[in-house]
Amino acid sequence: MAATKLKIRKKDNVMVMSGRDKGKTGEILKVIPADMRVVVAKVNMIAKHRKPRGSEPGGIQHMEAPIAASKVMLMCPKCEKPARIRLERLPDGKLSRACRRCGEVIL
Ligand SMILES: [Zn+2]
């Protein structure tokens, strides 16, 4: 079964469109295509309680939990707004992403 191609890639700057962190922007840290989920820096932070183990001290560790890829939109660097993306196939066969609003190609 082929998963729908995600338009989001690692290191993209995205905006969260719904949920607790709506309106926040951040960098994509990780893409999980199998789950159609992404991890965005400083978005959907969860506290993980850890018990001390061996030489490691216990305490609360904050980390990002994955959110649904459908909840984020790629930011267009030109519009400085979340952009609807059009996929274009380049002559060399590679896919490029372009902002539907201004046509800016987002690599
Ligand atoms: Zn744009």
Short mmCIF file of C-alpha atoms and ligand atoms in Angstrom, two decimals:
data_model
loop_
_atom_site.label_atom_id
_atom_site.label_comp_id
_atom_site.label_asym_id
_atom_site.label_seq_id
_atom_site.Cartn_x
_atom_site.Cartn_y
_atom_site.Cartn_z
CA MET A 1 0.00 0.00 0.00
CA ALA A 2 1.49 3.30 -1.05
CA ALA A 3 1.14 6.11 1.41
CA THR A 4 0.07 9.49 0.14
CA LYS A 5 3.13 11.53 -0.64
CA LEU A 6 3.82 14.06 2.05
CA LYS A 7 4.66 17.52 0.88
CA ILE A 8 6.44 18.23 4.11
CA ARG A 9 10.10 17.49 4.55
CA LYS A 10 12.61 17.66 7.31
CA LYS A 11 13.84 21.20 8.08
CA ASP A 12 10.75 22.78 6.50
CA ASN A 13 9.28 25.75 8.29
CA VAL A 14 5.61 25.07 8.92
CA MET A 15 2.64 26.57 10.70
CA VAL A 16 0.30 24.55 12.88
CA MET A 17 -3.27 25.01 11.63
CA SER A 18 -5.28 23.35 14.38
CA GLY A 19 -5.09 22.01 17.88
CA ARG A 20 -3.41 23.25 21.02
CA ASP A 21 -0.48 24.83 19.19
CA LYS A 22 -2.54 26.50 16.45
CA GLY A 23 -0.72 29.42 14.87
CA LYS A 24 2.72 28.36 16.02
CA THR A 25 5.49 28.01 13.52
CA GLY A 26 8.46 25.75 13.75
CA GLU A 27 10.93 23.61 11.96
CA ILE A 28 10.15 20.03 11.02
CA LEU A 29 12.43 17.82 13.06
CA LYS A 30 11.15 14.51 11.79
CA VAL A 31 8.72 13.14 9.24
CA ILE A 32 7.02 9.81 9.90
CA PRO A 33 5.50 8.91 6.50
CA ALA A 34 4.05 5.60 7.69
CA ASP A 35 1.87 7.42 10.21
CA MET A 36 1.43 10.61 8.18
CA ARG A 37 2.83 12.43 11.16
CA VAL A 38 5.48 15.03 11.71
CA VAL A 39 7.46 16.33 14.66
CA VAL A 40 7.70 20.11 14.81
CA ALA A 41 10.21 21.93 17.02
CA LYS A 42 8.58 23.26 20.21
CA VAL A 43 5.11 22.10 19.11
CA ASN A 44 3.02 19.56 20.97
CA MET A 45 5.50 19.42 23.83
CA ILE A 46 4.97 16.64 26.28
CA ALA A 47 6.59 16.07 29.65
CA LYS A 48 8.15 12.73 30.13
CA HIS A 49 8.68 11.69 33.71
CA ARG A 50 11.77 9.62 34.14
CA LYS A 51 12.91 7.65 37.09
CA PRO A 52 16.56 7.85 38.04
CA ARG A 53 18.39 4.93 36.58
CA GLY A 54 22.02 4.17 37.30
CA SER A 55 24.02 7.32 36.83
CA GLU A 56 21.19 9.13 35.03
CA PRO A 57 19.25 11.53 37.17
CA GLY A 58 15.48 11.33 37.10
CA GLY A 59 13.13 14.22 36.48
CA ILE A 60 10.93 15.63 33.82
CA GLN A 61 12.14 15.70 30.27
CA HIS A 62 10.32 17.85 27.76
CA MET A 63 10.07 16.62 24.23
CA GLU A 64 8.04 17.04 21.08
CA ALA A 65 5.32 14.51 20.29
CA PRO A 66 4.34 13.85 16.67
CA ILE A 67 1.26 15.57 15.24
CA ALA A 68 -0.76 14.75 12.15
CA ALA A 69 0.88 16.05 8.99
CA SER A 70 -2.52 17.34 7.86
CA LYS A 71 -2.45 19.84 10.73
CA VAL A 72 0.55 21.72 9.44
CA MET A 73 1.09 23.85 6.38
CA LEU A 74 4.35 24.73 4.75
CA MET A 75 5.30 28.38 5.15
CA CYS A 76 6.09 30.27 1.97
CA PRO A 77 9.27 32.29 2.55
CA LYS A 78 8.06 34.95 0.11
CA CYS A 79 4.47 35.40 1.31
CA GLU A 80 5.52 34.71 4.90
CA LYS A 81 2.22 32.88 5.21
CA PRO A 82 1.18 29.25 5.20
CA ALA A 83 1.05 28.24 1.57
CA ARG A 84 -1.01 25.80 -0.39
CA ILE A 85 1.52 23.86 -2.34
CA ARG A 86 1.50 22.80 -5.93
CA LEU A 87 3.80 19.99 -6.92
CA GLU A 88 5.62 20.43 -10.17
CA ARG A 89 7.72 17.96 -12.00
CA LEU A 90 10.95 19.46 -13.25
CA PRO A 91 12.50 18.49 -16.59
CA ASP A 92 15.01 16.34 -14.74
CA GLY A 93 12.17 14.34 -13.19
CA LYS A 94 12.47 15.76 -9.70
CA LEU A 95 9.47 17.16 -7.91
CA SER A 96 9.53 20.74 -6.80
CA ARG A 97 7.06 22.49 -4.58
CA ALA A 98 5.64 25.85 -5.47
CA CYS A 99 3.44 28.26 -3.55
CA ARG A 100 0.02 28.50 -5.17
CA ARG A 101 -0.28 32.13 -4.16
CA CYS A 102 2.95 33.64 -5.49
CA GLY A 103 4.48 30.78 -7.44
CA GLU A 104 7.62 30.83 -5.35
CA VAL A 105 9.45 27.52 -5.57
CA ILE A 106 10.09 26.09 -2.14
CA LEU A 107 12.96 23.66 -2.06
ZN ZN B 1 4.05 32.41 -1.67
#
